[in-house]
PDB file of C-alpha atoms in Angstrom:
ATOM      1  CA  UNK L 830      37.153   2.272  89.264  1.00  0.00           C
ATOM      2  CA  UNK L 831      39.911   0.103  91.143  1.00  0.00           C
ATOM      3  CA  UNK L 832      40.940  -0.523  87.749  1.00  0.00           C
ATOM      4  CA  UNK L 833      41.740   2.420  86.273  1.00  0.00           C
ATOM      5  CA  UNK L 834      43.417   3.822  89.285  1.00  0.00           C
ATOM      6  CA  UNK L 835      45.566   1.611  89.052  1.00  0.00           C
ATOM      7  CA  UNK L 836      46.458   2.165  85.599  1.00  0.00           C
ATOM      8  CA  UNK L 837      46.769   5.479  86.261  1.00  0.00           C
ATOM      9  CA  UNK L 838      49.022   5.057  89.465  1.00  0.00           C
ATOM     10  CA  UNK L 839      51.289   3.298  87.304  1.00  0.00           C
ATOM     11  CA  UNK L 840      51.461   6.024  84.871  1.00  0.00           C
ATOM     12  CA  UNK L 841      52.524   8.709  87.491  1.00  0.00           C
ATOM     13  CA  UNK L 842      55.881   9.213  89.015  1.00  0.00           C
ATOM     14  CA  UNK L 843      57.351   8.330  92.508  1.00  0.00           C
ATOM     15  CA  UNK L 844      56.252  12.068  93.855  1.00  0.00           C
ATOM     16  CA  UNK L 845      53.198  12.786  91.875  1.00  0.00           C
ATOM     17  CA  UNK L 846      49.674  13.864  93.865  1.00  0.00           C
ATOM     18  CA  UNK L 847      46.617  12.435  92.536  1.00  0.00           C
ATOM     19  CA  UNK L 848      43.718  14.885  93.622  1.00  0.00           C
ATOM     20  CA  UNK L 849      39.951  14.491  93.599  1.00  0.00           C
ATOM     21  CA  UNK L 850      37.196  15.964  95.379  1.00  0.00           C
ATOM     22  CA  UNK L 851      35.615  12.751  96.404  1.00  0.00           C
ATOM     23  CA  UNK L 852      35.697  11.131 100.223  1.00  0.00           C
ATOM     24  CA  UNK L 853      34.101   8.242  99.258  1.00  0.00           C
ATOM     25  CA  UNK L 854      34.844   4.795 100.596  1.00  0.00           C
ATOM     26  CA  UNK L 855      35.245   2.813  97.137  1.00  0.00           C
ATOM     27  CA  UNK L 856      37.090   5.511  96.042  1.00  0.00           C
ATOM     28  CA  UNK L 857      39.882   5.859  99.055  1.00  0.00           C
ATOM     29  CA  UNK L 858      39.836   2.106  98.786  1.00  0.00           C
ATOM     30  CA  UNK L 859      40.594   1.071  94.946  1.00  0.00           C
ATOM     31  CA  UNK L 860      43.175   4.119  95.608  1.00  0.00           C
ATOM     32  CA  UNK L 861      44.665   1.725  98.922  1.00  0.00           C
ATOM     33  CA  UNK L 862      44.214  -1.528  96.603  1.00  0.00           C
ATOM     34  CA  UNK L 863      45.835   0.155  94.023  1.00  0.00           C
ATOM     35  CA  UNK L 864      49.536   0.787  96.498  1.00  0.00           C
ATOM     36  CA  UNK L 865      49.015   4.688  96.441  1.00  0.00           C
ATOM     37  CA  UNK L 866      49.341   6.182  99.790  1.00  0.00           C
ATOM     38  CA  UNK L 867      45.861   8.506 100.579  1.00  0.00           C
ATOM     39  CA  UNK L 868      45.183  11.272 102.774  1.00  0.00           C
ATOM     40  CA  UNK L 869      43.077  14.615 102.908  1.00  0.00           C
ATOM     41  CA  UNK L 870      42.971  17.768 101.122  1.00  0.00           C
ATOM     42  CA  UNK L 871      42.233  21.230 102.267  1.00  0.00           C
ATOM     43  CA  UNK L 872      38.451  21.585 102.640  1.00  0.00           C
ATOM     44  CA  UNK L 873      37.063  24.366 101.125  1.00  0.00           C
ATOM     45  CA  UNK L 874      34.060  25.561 100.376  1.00  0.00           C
ATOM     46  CA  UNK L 875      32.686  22.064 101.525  1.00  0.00           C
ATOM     47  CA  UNK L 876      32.318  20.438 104.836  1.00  0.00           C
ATOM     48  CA  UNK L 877      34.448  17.259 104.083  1.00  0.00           C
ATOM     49  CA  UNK L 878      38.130  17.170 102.660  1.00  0.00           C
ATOM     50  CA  UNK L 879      38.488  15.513  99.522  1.00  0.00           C
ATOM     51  CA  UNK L 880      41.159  12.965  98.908  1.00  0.00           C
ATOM     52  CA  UNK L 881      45.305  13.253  97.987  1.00  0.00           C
ATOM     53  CA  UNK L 882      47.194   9.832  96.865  1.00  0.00           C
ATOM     54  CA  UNK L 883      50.539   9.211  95.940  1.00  0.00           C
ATOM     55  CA  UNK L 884      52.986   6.056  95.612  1.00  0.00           C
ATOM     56  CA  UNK L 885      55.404   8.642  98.096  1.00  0.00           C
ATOM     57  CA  UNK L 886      53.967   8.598 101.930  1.00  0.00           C
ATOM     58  CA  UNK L 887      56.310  11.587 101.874  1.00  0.00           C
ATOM     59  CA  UNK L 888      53.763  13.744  99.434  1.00  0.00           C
ATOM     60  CA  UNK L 889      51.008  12.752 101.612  1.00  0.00           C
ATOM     61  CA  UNK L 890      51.121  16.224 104.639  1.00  0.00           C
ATOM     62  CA  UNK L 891      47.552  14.602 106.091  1.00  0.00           C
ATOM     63  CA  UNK L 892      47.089  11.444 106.077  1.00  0.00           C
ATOM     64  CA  UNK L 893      43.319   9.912 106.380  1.00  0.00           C
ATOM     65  CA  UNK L 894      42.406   8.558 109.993  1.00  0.00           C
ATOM     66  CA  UNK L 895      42.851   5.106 111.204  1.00  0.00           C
ATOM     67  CA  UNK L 896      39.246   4.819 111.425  1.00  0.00           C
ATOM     68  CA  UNK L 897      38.703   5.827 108.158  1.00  0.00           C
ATOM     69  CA  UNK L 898      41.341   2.689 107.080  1.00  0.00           C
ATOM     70  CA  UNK L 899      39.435   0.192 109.343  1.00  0.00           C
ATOM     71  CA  UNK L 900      36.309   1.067 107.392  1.00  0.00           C
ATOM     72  CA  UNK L 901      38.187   0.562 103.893  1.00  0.00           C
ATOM     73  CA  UNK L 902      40.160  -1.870 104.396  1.00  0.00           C
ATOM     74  CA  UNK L 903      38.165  -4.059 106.677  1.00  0.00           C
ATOM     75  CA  UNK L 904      34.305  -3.599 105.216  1.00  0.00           C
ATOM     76  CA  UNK L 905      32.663  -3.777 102.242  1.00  0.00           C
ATOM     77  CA  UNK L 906      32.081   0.448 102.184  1.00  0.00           C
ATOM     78  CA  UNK L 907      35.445   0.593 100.923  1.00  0.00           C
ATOM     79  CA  UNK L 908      35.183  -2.191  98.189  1.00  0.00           C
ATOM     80  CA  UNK L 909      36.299  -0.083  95.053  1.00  0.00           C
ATOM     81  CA  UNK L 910      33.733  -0.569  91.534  1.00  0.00           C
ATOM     82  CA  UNK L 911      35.472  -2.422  89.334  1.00  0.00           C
ATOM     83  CA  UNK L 912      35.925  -2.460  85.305  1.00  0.00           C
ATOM     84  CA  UNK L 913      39.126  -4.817  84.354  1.00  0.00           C
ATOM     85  CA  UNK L 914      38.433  -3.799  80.719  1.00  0.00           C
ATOM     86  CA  UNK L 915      37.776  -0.227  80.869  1.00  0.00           C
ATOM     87  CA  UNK L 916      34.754  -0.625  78.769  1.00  0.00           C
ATOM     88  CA  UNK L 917      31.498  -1.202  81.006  1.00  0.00           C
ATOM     89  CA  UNK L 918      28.477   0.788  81.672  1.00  0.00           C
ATOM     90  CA  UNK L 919      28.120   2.510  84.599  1.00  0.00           C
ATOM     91  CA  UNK L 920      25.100   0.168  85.146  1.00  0.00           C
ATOM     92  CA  UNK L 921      26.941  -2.659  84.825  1.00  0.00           C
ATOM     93  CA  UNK L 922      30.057  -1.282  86.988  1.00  0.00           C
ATOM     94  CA  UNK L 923      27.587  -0.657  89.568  1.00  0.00           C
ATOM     95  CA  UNK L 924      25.632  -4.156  89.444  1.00  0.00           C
ATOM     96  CA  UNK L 925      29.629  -6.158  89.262  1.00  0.00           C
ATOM     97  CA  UNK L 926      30.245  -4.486  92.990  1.00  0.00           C
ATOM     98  CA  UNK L 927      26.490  -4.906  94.082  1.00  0.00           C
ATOM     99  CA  UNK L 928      27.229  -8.638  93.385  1.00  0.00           C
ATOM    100  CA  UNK L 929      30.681  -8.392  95.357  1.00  0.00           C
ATOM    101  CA  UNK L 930      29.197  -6.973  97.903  1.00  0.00           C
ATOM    102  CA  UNK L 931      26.189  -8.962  98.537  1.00  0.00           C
ATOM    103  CA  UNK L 932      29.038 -12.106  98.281  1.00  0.00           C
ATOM    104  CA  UNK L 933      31.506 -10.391 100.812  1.00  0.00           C
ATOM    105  CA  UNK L 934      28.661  -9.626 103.286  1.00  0.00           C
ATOM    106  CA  UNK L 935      27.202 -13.526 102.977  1.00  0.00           C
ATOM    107  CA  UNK L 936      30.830 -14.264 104.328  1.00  0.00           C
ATOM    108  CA  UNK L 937      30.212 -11.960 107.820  1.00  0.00           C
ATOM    109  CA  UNK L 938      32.184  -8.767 106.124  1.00  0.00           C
ATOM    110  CA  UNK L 939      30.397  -6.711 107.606  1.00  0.00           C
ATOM    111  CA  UNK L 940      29.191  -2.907 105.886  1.00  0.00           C
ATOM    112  CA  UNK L 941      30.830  -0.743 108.451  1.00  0.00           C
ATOM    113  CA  UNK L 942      33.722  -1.117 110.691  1.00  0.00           C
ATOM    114  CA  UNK L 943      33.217  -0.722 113.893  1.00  0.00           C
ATOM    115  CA  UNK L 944      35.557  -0.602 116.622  1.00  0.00           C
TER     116      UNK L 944
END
């Protein structure tokens, strides 16, 4: 969740690498929303890089595409699940960004960014 990427980004220091395997949109963006710099890892053994982020841009060797930005930053694919407390279900971490999303997309967000 946004949340505890954000926790944990404050945790880290100015030159650390957070690594995962995931590509996914909510990820990427609670990792934006959360002031970490993002861009891809090697791919191997899978057809899609996985994600790097770190508070340095200078850590960050490939950054992601602007197109992949534009969809995070300006639809609701890259809303990040949220959990201010830490202590939800995944159920209910899953229904608070159904909600969000279903609110954002009411207001003409649209679910892809398309250029």
């Amino acid at each position: 969740t946004y949340d505890f990427i954000k926790l944990l980004s404050q945790k880290i220091t100015r030159y650390a690498i957070i690594a995962t395997y995931s590509a996914a949109f909510p990820v990427r963006g609670a990792m934006v929303r959360a002031r970490l710099n993002i861009g891809t890892s090697p791919s191997f053994g899978r057809k899609s890089p996985g994600t790097l982020a770190s508070p340095s841009k200078k850590s960050i060797k490939q950054p992601v595409p602007e197109k992949t930005m534009d969809i995070i930053l300006k639809s609701s694919a890259g809303l990040p699940y949220r959990d201010p407390e830490l202590a939800n279900t995944d159920d209910k971490i899953r229904e608070i960004r159904s909600k969000t999303v279903a609110r954002l997309r009411s207001r003409g967000i649209p679910k892809w960014f398309r250029q």
